[in-house]
Amino acid sequence: MKKEISRRNFVNATIGAGAGAMILPVTGGFGLQSLSPVNRPLIITSHANETGQKAMAAGWEILKNGGNAVDAVEKAANIIEVDPEDTSVGYGGLPNEDGVVQLDASFMDGKTYSAGAVACLENIKTPASVAKLVMQRTDHVLLVGKGALDFAKAWGFPEENLLTEKARKIWLRWKEEMSPTDDWGAPEHLQNLVKKESYWRDFPGIEHHYGTTNVLAIDSNGDIAGCTTTSGLSFKLNGRVGDSPIIGAGLYVDNEVGAAGATGRGEDVIKSCASYYMIMRMKEGRTPQQACEDALKMIIDRYKKVNPDFYPSEKFVAINKNGELGCATMTGNRNPQMSVMASKGYSRFEGTVVFPGR
Ligand code: ASP
């Protein structure tokens, strides 16, 4: 109990987030951070791994030299998109049920109140950059499928095969184990030598079907931008569009308030307009941490009425115009983290689990 109180005090003293959220020390990094009331420039990503750290360093290069939030967000998102080891975003992302990688991305610029997005984009490694061009160089917000590809090609993006060997093997294993009644099957299953088990056993690094990245930034002028980019729900139906390219669902930015992004089961996020909801909560005075938690609770409140046992898997991140931070997940045993880069260096921000133990 004592421990909890001191942890909460620490949090309030440092960032004014909701209960439980904190800045973590990073090995080899800059240690615990205490953020000043107006903390900018600033860039964050929901990716808390090494690639996320590299992405933050790249975005920071732009911000620290007085560059704008849009450019910093694009640069950071591209680093994560082209990482072949990352099976949730861009090149190397897990494919749809037909083995085809279809990418979704959105971009929003708070300064100009403009937005752009692409959905079901194939063969282009950096959908965030295509979404940025939709935002800056067309009068539209969302391009899909072949139209999005044609647009990207017109801008000179090269067409490339996005299905890495790693992703192809994971997809094949999924296909083999998906059904006991079709004609696909691993040899041991066909011969009934071993009990059928989840294909995840052979790919322990791949924990679930979800994965996306949100990148949000404020530049030194106080302008805010954000991007959400993903390969979407793995093994989804051909043509399925998630929340990531839907403005208001997977991403929303308001220069007067802040920015918010979502990852997880996109169907829930679309139906709840979760990112817009977080912005509205912050506009009403909630901290980014509280806004993330409020949005997750709102989703569960709705599910409770129709399916009380269903707890979807979502992670939300948010920043406000003062550079305060928020991050929360719906369920799980580990607190969610996100990467943060500000004038004091790189750190990981640890958020909260809203419904622990579910
Ligand atoms: N939100 C993404 C989608 O539904 C997936 C994810 O974040 O894992 O496409």
mmCIF file of C-alpha atoms and ligand atoms in Angstrom:
data_model
loop_
_atom_site.group_PDB
_atom_site.id
_atom_site.type_symbol
_atom_site.label_atom_id
_atom_site.label_comp_id
_atom_site.label_asym_id
_atom_site.label_seq_id
_atom_site.Cartn_x
_atom_site.Cartn_y
_atom_site.Cartn_z
ATOM 1 C CA MET A 1 0.000 0.000 0.000
ATOM 2 C CA LYS A 2 2.771 2.363 1.041
ATOM 3 C CA LYS A 3 4.556 1.576 -2.175
ATOM 4 C CA GLU A 4 1.492 2.500 -4.219
ATOM 5 C CA ILE A 5 1.166 5.866 -2.524
ATOM 6 C CA SER A 6 4.752 6.819 -3.087
ATOM 7 C CA ARG A 7 4.505 5.728 -6.721
ATOM 8 C CA ARG A 8 1.437 7.899 -7.236
ATOM 9 C CA ASN A 9 3.162 10.869 -5.616
ATOM 10 C CA PHE A 10 6.109 10.395 -7.883
ATOM 11 C CA VAL A 11 3.856 10.382 -10.904
ATOM 12 C CA ASN A 12 1.966 13.498 -9.914
ATOM 13 C CA ALA A 13 5.195 15.299 -9.139
ATOM 14 C CA THR A 14 6.669 14.450 -12.490
ATOM 15 C CA ILE A 15 4.100 14.537 -15.219
ATOM 16 C CA GLY A 16 0.647 15.006 -13.784
ATOM 17 C CA ALA A 17 -0.584 11.828 -15.435
ATOM 18 C CA GLY A 18 -3.359 9.555 -14.188
ATOM 19 C CA ALA A 19 -2.711 7.097 -11.383
ATOM 20 C CA GLY A 20 0.029 4.598 -12.136
ATOM 21 C CA ALA A 21 1.674 6.105 -15.206
ATOM 22 C CA MET A 22 5.358 6.986 -15.030
ATOM 23 C CA ILE A 23 8.564 7.721 -16.904
ATOM 24 C CA LEU A 24 10.946 4.777 -16.773
ATOM 25 C CA PRO A 25 14.709 4.787 -16.716
ATOM 26 C CA VAL A 26 16.260 3.308 -19.838
ATOM 27 C CA THR A 27 19.424 1.276 -19.662
ATOM 28 C CA GLY A 28 22.139 3.241 -21.364
ATOM 29 C CA GLY A 29 19.745 6.147 -21.736
ATOM 30 C CA PHE A 30 19.146 9.299 -19.811
ATOM 31 C CA GLY A 31 17.524 8.009 -16.635
ATOM 32 C CA LEU A 32 14.362 9.252 -14.995
ATOM 33 C CA GLN A 33 12.852 12.290 -16.579
ATOM 34 C CA SER A 34 10.923 15.031 -14.959
ATOM 35 C CA LEU A 35 9.003 16.915 -17.613
ATOM 36 C CA SER A 36 8.558 20.667 -17.294
ATOM 37 C CA PRO A 37 4.996 22.056 -17.563
ATOM 38 C CA VAL A 38 5.436 22.931 -21.212
ATOM 39 C CA ASN A 39 7.575 20.198 -22.636
ATOM 40 C CA ARG A 40 8.334 20.841 -26.278
ATOM 41 C CA PRO A 41 9.532 19.928 -28.735
ATOM 42 C CA LEU A 42 8.573 16.361 -28.044
ATOM 43 C CA ILE A 43 8.021 13.157 -30.020
ATOM 44 C CA ILE A 44 6.560 9.833 -28.908
ATOM 45 C CA THR A 45 5.805 6.454 -30.447
ATOM 46 C CA SER A 46 3.777 3.542 -29.151
ATOM 47 C CA HIS A 47 6.722 1.330 -30.198
ATOM 48 C CA ALA A 48 8.792 0.945 -27.031
ATOM 49 C CA ASN A 49 11.410 -1.347 -28.580
ATOM 50 C CA GLU A 50 14.817 -0.623 -30.115
ATOM 51 C CA THR A 51 13.293 0.370 -33.453
ATOM 52 C CA GLY A 52 11.023 2.779 -31.602
ATOM 53 C CA GLN A 53 14.092 4.304 -29.962
ATOM 54 C CA LYS A 54 15.823 4.680 -33.338
ATOM 55 C CA ALA A 55 12.680 6.245 -34.757
ATOM 56 C CA MET A 56 12.613 8.767 -31.925
ATOM 57 C CA ALA A 57 16.246 9.695 -32.518
ATOM 58 C CA ALA A 58 15.494 10.321 -36.209
ATOM 59 C CA GLY A 59 12.432 12.443 -35.474
ATOM 60 C CA TRP A 60 14.308 14.332 -32.795
ATOM 61 C CA GLU A 61 17.045 15.334 -35.259
ATOM 62 C CA ILE A 62 14.391 17.323 -37.098
ATOM 63 C CA LEU A 63 12.679 18.768 -34.033
ATOM 64 C CA LYS A 64 15.820 19.852 -32.226
ATOM 65 C CA ASN A 65 16.899 21.870 -35.250
ATOM 66 C CA GLY A 66 13.612 23.760 -35.311
ATOM 67 C CA GLY A 67 11.978 21.485 -37.904
ATOM 68 C CA ASN A 68 8.254 20.925 -37.998
ATOM 69 C CA ALA A 69 6.203 18.197 -36.374
ATOM 70 C CA VAL A 70 4.927 16.776 -39.691
ATOM 71 C CA ASP A 71 8.442 16.093 -40.993
ATOM 72 C CA ALA A 72 9.581 14.650 -37.663
ATOM 73 C CA VAL A 73 6.601 12.304 -37.476
ATOM 74 C CA GLU A 74 7.092 11.104 -41.057
ATOM 75 C CA LYS A 75 10.787 10.435 -40.547
ATOM 76 C CA ALA A 76 10.181 8.486 -37.346
ATOM 77 C CA ALA A 77 7.305 6.465 -38.816
ATOM 78 C CA ASN A 78 9.405 5.530 -41.867
ATOM 79 C CA ILE A 79 12.123 4.013 -39.645
ATOM 80 C CA ILE A 80 9.585 1.629 -38.133
ATOM 81 C CA GLU A 81 7.910 0.909 -41.479
ATOM 82 C CA VAL A 82 11.088 -0.240 -43.235
ATOM 83 C CA ASP A 83 12.281 -2.487 -40.397
ATOM 84 C CA PRO A 84 11.957 -6.024 -41.869
ATOM 85 C CA GLU A 85 11.922 -7.606 -38.406
ATOM 86 C CA ASP A 86 8.804 -5.754 -37.343
ATOM 87 C CA THR A 87 5.841 -7.915 -38.284
ATOM 88 C CA SER A 88 3.191 -5.318 -37.479
ATOM 89 C CA VAL A 89 4.049 -2.309 -39.625
ATOM 90 C CA GLY A 90 5.112 -1.686 -43.233
ATOM 91 C CA TYR A 91 7.734 -3.912 -44.875
ATOM 92 C CA GLY A 92 7.786 -7.303 -43.122
ATOM 93 C CA GLY A 93 4.248 -6.862 -41.762
ATOM 94 C CA LEU A 94 2.115 -9.996 -41.510
ATOM 95 C CA PRO A 95 -0.088 -10.463 -44.581
ATOM 96 C CA ASN A 96 -3.814 -10.942 -45.009
ATOM 97 C CA GLU A 97 -5.410 -14.396 -45.297
ATOM 98 C CA ASP A 98 -4.270 -14.654 -48.930
ATOM 99 C CA GLY A 99 -0.645 -13.958 -48.042
ATOM 100 C CA VAL A 100 -0.751 -10.388 -49.368
ATOM 101 C CA VAL A 101 0.573 -7.513 -47.252
ATOM 102 C CA GLN A 102 -1.990 -4.692 -47.245
ATOM 103 C CA LEU A 103 -1.002 -1.558 -45.352
ATOM 104 C CA ASP A 104 -3.077 1.193 -43.734
ATOM 105 C CA ALA A 105 -1.803 4.610 -42.587
ATOM 106 C CA SER A 106 -3.071 8.044 -41.652
ATOM 107 C CA PHE A 107 -1.495 11.434 -41.099
ATOM 108 C CA MET A 108 -2.857 14.576 -39.503
ATOM 109 C CA ASP A 109 -1.404 18.084 -39.255
ATOM 110 C CA GLY A 110 -2.835 20.158 -36.413
ATOM 111 C CA LYS A 111 -1.433 23.401 -37.772
ATOM 112 C CA THR A 112 -3.339 23.262 -41.058
ATOM 113 C CA TYR A 113 -6.178 21.044 -39.801
ATOM 114 C CA SER A 114 -5.517 18.696 -42.686
ATOM 115 C CA ALA A 115 -5.491 14.924 -42.887
ATOM 116 C CA GLY A 116 -4.613 12.178 -45.355
ATOM 117 C CA ALA A 117 -4.776 8.412 -45.327
ATOM 118 C CA VAL A 118 -4.315 5.256 -47.373
ATOM 119 C CA ALA A 119 -5.913 1.867 -46.875
ATOM 120 C CA CYS A 120 -5.213 -1.593 -48.323
ATOM 121 C CA LEU A 121 -2.086 -0.208 -49.968
ATOM 122 C CA GLU A 122 0.095 -2.954 -51.457
ATOM 123 C CA ASN A 123 3.779 -2.991 -52.496
ATOM 124 C CA ILE A 124 4.809 0.342 -50.977
ATOM 125 C CA LYS A 125 7.160 0.236 -47.997
ATOM 126 C CA THR A 126 6.291 3.599 -46.464
ATOM 127 C CA PRO A 127 2.516 4.165 -46.394
ATOM 128 C CA ALA A 128 2.946 7.003 -43.855
ATOM 129 C CA SER A 129 4.656 9.070 -46.549
ATOM 130 C CA VAL A 130 1.905 8.298 -49.053
ATOM 131 C CA ALA A 131 -0.704 9.344 -46.457
ATOM 132 C CA LYS A 132 1.241 12.563 -45.908
ATOM 133 C CA LEU A 133 1.097 13.299 -49.636
ATOM 134 C CA VAL A 134 -2.643 12.610 -49.741
ATOM 135 C CA MET A 135 -2.887 15.189 -46.957
ATOM 136 C CA GLN A 136 -0.636 17.785 -48.535
ATOM 137 C CA ARG A 137 -1.135 17.300 -52.261
ATOM 138 C CA THR A 138 -4.778 16.340 -52.794
ATOM 139 C CA ASP A 139 -8.148 17.665 -51.800
ATOM 140 C CA HIS A 140 -9.111 14.220 -50.465
ATOM 141 C CA VAL A 141 -8.565 12.474 -47.172
ATOM 142 C CA LEU A 142 -8.584 8.739 -47.939
ATOM 143 C CA LEU A 143 -7.362 6.707 -50.924
ATOM 144 C CA VAL A 144 -7.731 2.928 -50.984
ATOM 145 C CA GLY A 145 -6.383 -0.129 -52.787
ATOM 146 C CA LYS A 146 -5.347 0.325 -56.401
ATOM 147 C CA GLY A 147 -6.136 4.031 -56.296
ATOM 148 C CA ALA A 148 -3.748 4.485 -53.390
ATOM 149 C CA LEU A 149 -1.096 2.449 -55.207
ATOM 150 C CA ASP A 150 -1.509 4.441 -58.436
ATOM 151 C CA PHE A 151 -1.180 7.653 -56.441
ATOM 152 C CA ALA A 152 1.995 6.406 -54.735
ATOM 153 C CA LYS A 153 3.489 5.331 -58.068
ATOM 154 C CA ALA A 154 2.654 8.707 -59.589
ATOM 155 C CA TRP A 155 4.758 10.237 -56.820
ATOM 156 C CA GLY A 156 7.649 7.923 -57.651
ATOM 157 C CA PHE A 157 7.393 5.390 -54.827
ATOM 158 C CA PRO A 158 8.907 2.118 -56.071
ATOM 159 C CA GLU A 159 6.764 -1.005 -56.000
ATOM 160 C CA GLU A 160 8.417 -3.679 -53.864
ATOM 161 C CA ASN A 161 7.527 -7.080 -52.479
ATOM 162 C CA LEU A 162 6.633 -6.461 -48.828
ATOM 163 C CA LEU A 163 6.298 -10.114 -47.812
ATOM 164 C CA THR A 164 9.528 -11.109 -46.073
ATOM 165 C CA GLU A 165 10.538 -14.746 -45.641
ATOM 166 C CA LYS A 166 9.825 -14.452 -41.935
ATOM 167 C CA ALA A 167 6.293 -13.135 -42.506
ATOM 168 C CA ARG A 168 5.624 -15.715 -45.237
ATOM 169 C CA LYS A 169 6.613 -18.593 -42.934
ATOM 170 C CA ILE A 170 4.406 -17.302 -40.143
ATOM 171 C CA TRP A 171 1.487 -16.958 -42.584
ATOM 172 C CA LEU A 172 2.029 -20.477 -43.953
ATOM 173 C CA ARG A 173 2.072 -21.936 -40.479
ATOM 174 C CA TRP A 174 -1.154 -20.106 -39.659
ATOM 175 C CA LYS A 175 -2.732 -21.478 -42.825
ATOM 176 C CA GLU A 176 -1.652 -25.023 -42.022
ATOM 177 C CA GLU A 177 -3.079 -24.907 -38.529
ATOM 178 C CA MET A 178 -6.161 -22.870 -39.158
ATOM 179 C CA SER A 179 -8.587 -25.684 -39.741
ATOM 180 C CA PRO A 180 -8.614 -29.439 -39.154
ATOM 181 C CA THR A 181 -11.043 -29.870 -42.050
ATOM 182 C CA ASP A 182 -9.184 -28.236 -44.929
ATOM 183 C CA ASP A 183 -6.361 -29.786 -46.935
ATOM 184 C CA TRP A 184 -3.559 -27.691 -45.488
ATOM 185 C CA GLY A 185 -1.559 -29.198 -42.635
ATOM 186 C CA ALA A 186 1.911 -29.523 -41.147
ATOM 187 C CA PRO A 187 3.251 -33.108 -41.558
ATOM 188 C CA GLU A 188 2.982 -33.935 -37.866
ATOM 189 C CA HIS A 189 -0.632 -32.831 -37.794
ATOM 190 C CA LEU A 190 -1.579 -34.750 -40.902
ATOM 191 C CA GLN A 191 -0.096 -37.893 -39.439
ATOM 192 C CA ASN A 192 -1.731 -37.276 -36.071
ATOM 193 C CA LEU A 193 1.662 -37.584 -34.420
ATOM 194 C CA VAL A 194 1.219 -34.607 -32.149
ATOM 195 C CA LYS A 195 -1.737 -32.776 -30.811
ATOM 196 C CA LYS A 196 -2.576 -29.703 -32.843
ATOM 197 C CA GLU A 197 -1.212 -26.623 -31.129
ATOM 198 C CA SER A 198 -1.138 -22.980 -31.846
ATOM 199 C CA TYR A 199 1.316 -21.860 -34.498
ATOM 200 C CA TRP A 200 2.365 -19.157 -32.057
ATOM 201 C CA ARG A 201 4.378 -21.828 -30.213
ATOM 202 C CA ASP A 202 6.850 -21.893 -33.094
ATOM 203 C CA PHE A 203 6.976 -18.123 -33.308
ATOM 204 C CA PRO A 204 7.220 -17.048 -29.677
ATOM 205 C CA GLY A 205 8.230 -13.502 -30.636
ATOM 206 C CA ILE A 206 4.862 -13.042 -32.292
ATOM 207 C CA GLU A 207 2.451 -12.740 -29.450
ATOM 208 C CA HIS A 208 -0.775 -11.741 -31.101
ATOM 209 C CA HIS A 209 -2.500 -10.695 -34.272
ATOM 210 C CA TYR A 210 -2.256 -7.012 -33.524
ATOM 211 C CA GLY A 211 0.442 -4.404 -33.983
ATOM 212 C CA THR A 212 0.625 -0.865 -35.246
ATOM 213 C CA THR A 213 2.587 2.239 -34.463
ATOM 214 C CA ASN A 214 1.433 5.704 -33.511
ATOM 215 C CA VAL A 215 3.875 8.616 -33.770
ATOM 216 C CA LEU A 216 2.857 11.965 -32.252
ATOM 217 C CA ALA A 217 4.944 15.154 -32.020
ATOM 218 C CA ILE A 218 4.905 18.799 -30.992
ATOM 219 C CA ASP A 219 7.480 21.103 -32.536
ATOM 220 C CA SER A 220 9.104 24.162 -31.032
ATOM 221 C CA ASN A 221 6.339 26.385 -32.433
ATOM 222 C CA GLY A 222 3.778 24.316 -30.549
ATOM 223 C CA ASP A 223 2.363 22.768 -33.721
ATOM 224 C CA ILE A 224 1.230 19.183 -33.390
ATOM 225 C CA ALA A 225 1.171 16.315 -35.908
ATOM 226 C CA GLY A 226 0.544 12.594 -35.812
ATOM 227 C CA CYS A 227 0.655 9.431 -37.857
ATOM 228 C CA THR A 228 -0.647 5.901 -37.406
ATOM 229 C CA THR A 229 0.753 3.172 -39.647
ATOM 230 C CA THR A 230 0.179 -0.584 -39.706
ATOM 231 C CA SER A 231 -0.034 -3.832 -41.616
ATOM 232 C CA GLY A 232 -3.301 -4.254 -39.745
ATOM 233 C CA LEU A 233 -4.834 -7.273 -38.193
ATOM 234 C CA SER A 234 -2.801 -10.234 -39.398
ATOM 235 C CA PHE A 235 -4.557 -12.755 -41.670
ATOM 236 C CA LYS A 236 -7.478 -10.349 -42.060
ATOM 237 C CA LEU A 237 -9.922 -10.754 -44.931
ATOM 238 C CA ASN A 238 -8.739 -9.366 -48.227
ATOM 239 C CA GLY A 239 -9.812 -5.717 -48.356
ATOM 240 C CA ARG A 240 -10.394 -5.294 -44.617
ATOM 241 C CA VAL A 241 -9.633 -1.770 -43.410
ATOM 242 C CA GLY A 242 -8.805 -1.209 -39.750
ATOM 243 C CA ASP A 243 -8.924 1.895 -37.611
ATOM 244 C CA SER A 244 -5.436 3.147 -38.462
ATOM 245 C CA PRO A 245 -6.399 5.052 -41.647
ATOM 246 C CA ILE A 246 -9.684 6.285 -40.229
ATOM 247 C CA ILE A 247 -9.325 9.845 -38.950
ATOM 248 C CA GLY A 248 -10.904 10.058 -35.505
ATOM 249 C CA ALA A 249 -10.481 6.329 -34.881
ATOM 250 C CA GLY A 250 -6.788 5.386 -35.159
ATOM 251 C CA LEU A 251 -5.562 8.994 -35.032
ATOM 252 C CA TYR A 252 -6.676 12.515 -34.251
ATOM 253 C CA VAL A 253 -4.791 15.777 -33.842
ATOM 254 C CA ASP A 254 -6.059 19.153 -32.666
ATOM 255 C CA ASN A 255 -3.495 21.934 -32.392
ATOM 256 C CA GLU A 256 -5.411 23.551 -29.527
ATOM 257 C CA VAL A 257 -5.550 20.325 -27.521
ATOM 258 C CA GLY A 258 -3.079 17.585 -28.434
ATOM 259 C CA ALA A 259 -2.917 14.308 -30.327
ATOM 260 C CA ALA A 260 -4.101 10.754 -29.757
ATOM 261 C CA GLY A 261 -3.600 7.395 -31.446
ATOM 262 C CA ALA A 262 -4.814 3.837 -31.097
ATOM 263 C CA THR A 263 -3.530 0.327 -31.650
ATOM 264 C CA GLY A 264 -5.305 -2.974 -31.108
ATOM 265 C CA ARG A 265 -8.551 -4.400 -32.429
ATOM 266 C CA GLY A 266 -9.472 -1.771 -34.981
ATOM 267 C CA GLU A 267 -13.110 -2.768 -35.178
ATOM 268 C CA ASP A 268 -13.659 -1.549 -31.594
ATOM 269 C CA VAL A 269 -11.673 1.602 -32.194
ATOM 270 C CA ILE A 270 -13.651 2.529 -35.309
ATOM 271 C CA LYS A 271 -17.006 2.010 -33.604
ATOM 272 C CA SER A 272 -15.971 4.145 -30.647
ATOM 273 C CA CYS A 273 -14.161 6.949 -32.576
ATOM 274 C CA ALA A 274 -11.572 6.457 -29.845
ATOM 275 C CA SER A 275 -8.913 8.990 -30.862
ATOM 276 C CA TYR A 276 -11.452 11.762 -31.323
ATOM 277 C CA TYR A 277 -12.972 10.815 -27.979
ATOM 278 C CA MET A 278 -9.560 11.156 -26.288
ATOM 279 C CA ILE A 279 -9.101 14.616 -27.800
ATOM 280 C CA MET A 280 -12.549 15.651 -26.599
ATOM 281 C CA ARG A 281 -11.770 14.411 -23.097
ATOM 282 C CA MET A 282 -8.505 16.403 -23.057
ATOM 283 C CA LYS A 283 -10.396 19.440 -24.293
ATOM 284 C CA GLU A 284 -12.624 19.069 -21.240
ATOM 285 C CA GLY A 285 -9.551 19.197 -19.018
ATOM 286 C CA ARG A 286 -8.602 15.552 -18.602
ATOM 287 C CA THR A 287 -4.881 14.731 -18.718
ATOM 288 C CA PRO A 288 -3.652 12.581 -21.620
ATOM 289 C CA GLN A 289 -3.338 9.656 -19.222
ATOM 290 C CA GLN A 290 -6.896 10.077 -18.016
ATOM 291 C CA ALA A 291 -8.124 10.500 -21.592
ATOM 292 C CA CYS A 292 -6.550 7.166 -22.636
ATOM 293 C CA GLU A 293 -8.102 5.422 -19.660
ATOM 294 C CA ASP A 294 -11.495 7.102 -20.197
ATOM 295 C CA ALA A 295 -11.590 5.908 -23.805
ATOM 296 C CA LEU A 296 -10.851 2.297 -22.860
ATOM 297 C CA LYS A 297 -13.515 2.403 -20.148
ATOM 298 C CA MET A 298 -16.005 3.854 -22.610
ATOM 299 C CA ILE A 299 -15.437 0.903 -24.959
ATOM 300 C CA ILE A 300 -15.961 -1.618 -22.173
ATOM 301 C CA ASP A 301 -19.076 0.181 -20.947
ATOM 302 C CA ARG A 302 -20.574 -0.394 -24.361
ATOM 303 C CA TYR A 303 -19.496 -4.015 -24.608
ATOM 304 C CA LYS A 304 -20.853 -4.709 -21.147
ATOM 305 C CA LYS A 305 -24.339 -4.221 -22.501
ATOM 306 C CA VAL A 306 -23.997 -6.807 -25.255
ATOM 307 C CA ASN A 307 -21.127 -9.104 -24.336
ATOM 308 C CA PRO A 308 -20.012 -8.694 -20.715
ATOM 309 C CA ASP A 309 -17.175 -11.194 -21.060
ATOM 310 C CA PHE A 310 -15.501 -9.585 -24.038
ATOM 311 C CA TYR A 311 -12.432 -7.493 -23.281
ATOM 312 C CA PRO A 312 -10.797 -6.368 -26.501
ATOM 313 C CA SER A 313 -7.090 -5.719 -26.801
ATOM 314 C CA GLU A 314 -6.351 -2.039 -27.275
ATOM 315 C CA LYS A 315 -3.504 0.327 -26.433
ATOM 316 C CA PHE A 316 -4.030 4.073 -26.594
ATOM 317 C CA VAL A 317 -1.456 6.879 -26.480
ATOM 318 C CA ALA A 318 -1.950 10.633 -26.179
ATOM 319 C CA ILE A 319 -0.079 13.884 -25.686
ATOM 320 C CA ASN A 320 -1.435 17.321 -24.913
ATOM 321 C CA LYS A 321 -0.166 20.678 -26.103
ATOM 322 C CA ASN A 322 1.861 21.086 -22.895
ATOM 323 C CA GLY A 323 3.751 17.914 -23.632
ATOM 324 C CA GLU A 324 2.061 15.805 -20.970
ATOM 325 C CA LEU A 325 1.831 12.107 -21.806
ATOM 326 C CA GLY A 326 -0.655 9.274 -21.629
ATOM 327 C CA CYS A 327 -0.606 5.556 -22.420
ATOM 328 C CA ALA A 328 -2.981 2.779 -21.384
ATOM 329 C CA THR A 329 -4.014 -0.708 -22.431
ATOM 330 C CA MET A 330 -7.271 -2.493 -21.988
ATOM 331 C CA THR A 331 -5.993 -5.714 -20.391
ATOM 332 C CA GLY A 332 -2.850 -7.687 -19.673
ATOM 333 C CA ASN A 333 -0.328 -8.402 -16.974
ATOM 334 C CA ARG A 334 2.267 -5.833 -17.989
ATOM 335 C CA ASN A 335 1.985 -2.082 -18.039
ATOM 336 C CA PRO A 336 2.177 -0.696 -21.575
ATOM 337 C CA GLN A 337 5.107 1.482 -22.564
ATOM 338 C CA MET A 338 5.866 4.051 -25.206
ATOM 339 C CA SER A 339 9.053 5.760 -26.392
ATOM 340 C CA VAL A 340 9.554 9.449 -25.690
ATOM 341 C CA MET A 341 12.196 11.868 -26.936
ATOM 342 C CA ALA A 342 12.419 15.378 -25.548
ATOM 343 C CA SER A 343 15.168 17.839 -24.668
ATOM 344 C CA LYS A 344 16.260 15.620 -21.773
ATOM 345 C CA GLY A 345 16.831 12.668 -24.057
ATOM 346 C CA TYR A 346 15.175 9.312 -24.669
ATOM 347 C CA SER A 347 13.015 7.588 -22.101
ATOM 348 C CA ARG A 348 10.232 5.057 -21.878
ATOM 349 C CA PHE A 349 6.946 6.141 -20.447
ATOM 350 C CA GLU A 350 5.042 3.435 -18.617
ATOM 351 C CA GLY A 351 1.279 3.660 -18.701
ATOM 352 C CA THR A 352 -1.481 1.704 -17.032
ATOM 353 C CA VAL A 353 -3.606 -1.402 -17.564
ATOM 354 C CA VAL A 354 -7.218 -0.325 -17.185
ATOM 355 C CA PHE A 355 -8.686 -3.798 -16.561
ATOM 356 C CA PRO A 356 -5.766 -5.829 -15.144
ATOM 357 C CA GLY A 357 -6.109 -9.573 -14.905
ATOM 358 C CA ARG A 358 -8.758 -9.838 -17.631
HETATM 359 N N1 ASP B 1 -5.449 -1.392 -35.116
HETATM 360 C C1 ASP B 1 -4.921 -2.221 -36.145
HETATM 361 C C2 ASP B 1 -6.016 -2.729 -37.003
HETATM 362 O O1 ASP B 1 -7.068 -3.067 -36.491
HETATM 363 C C3 ASP B 1 -4.155 -3.397 -35.662
HETATM 364 C C4 ASP B 1 -3.320 -3.187 -34.473
HETATM 365 O O2 ASP B 1 -3.193 -2.112 -33.950
HETATM 366 O O3 ASP B 1 -2.744 -4.159 -34.034
HETATM 367 O O4 ASP B 1 -5.810 -2.853 -38.173
#
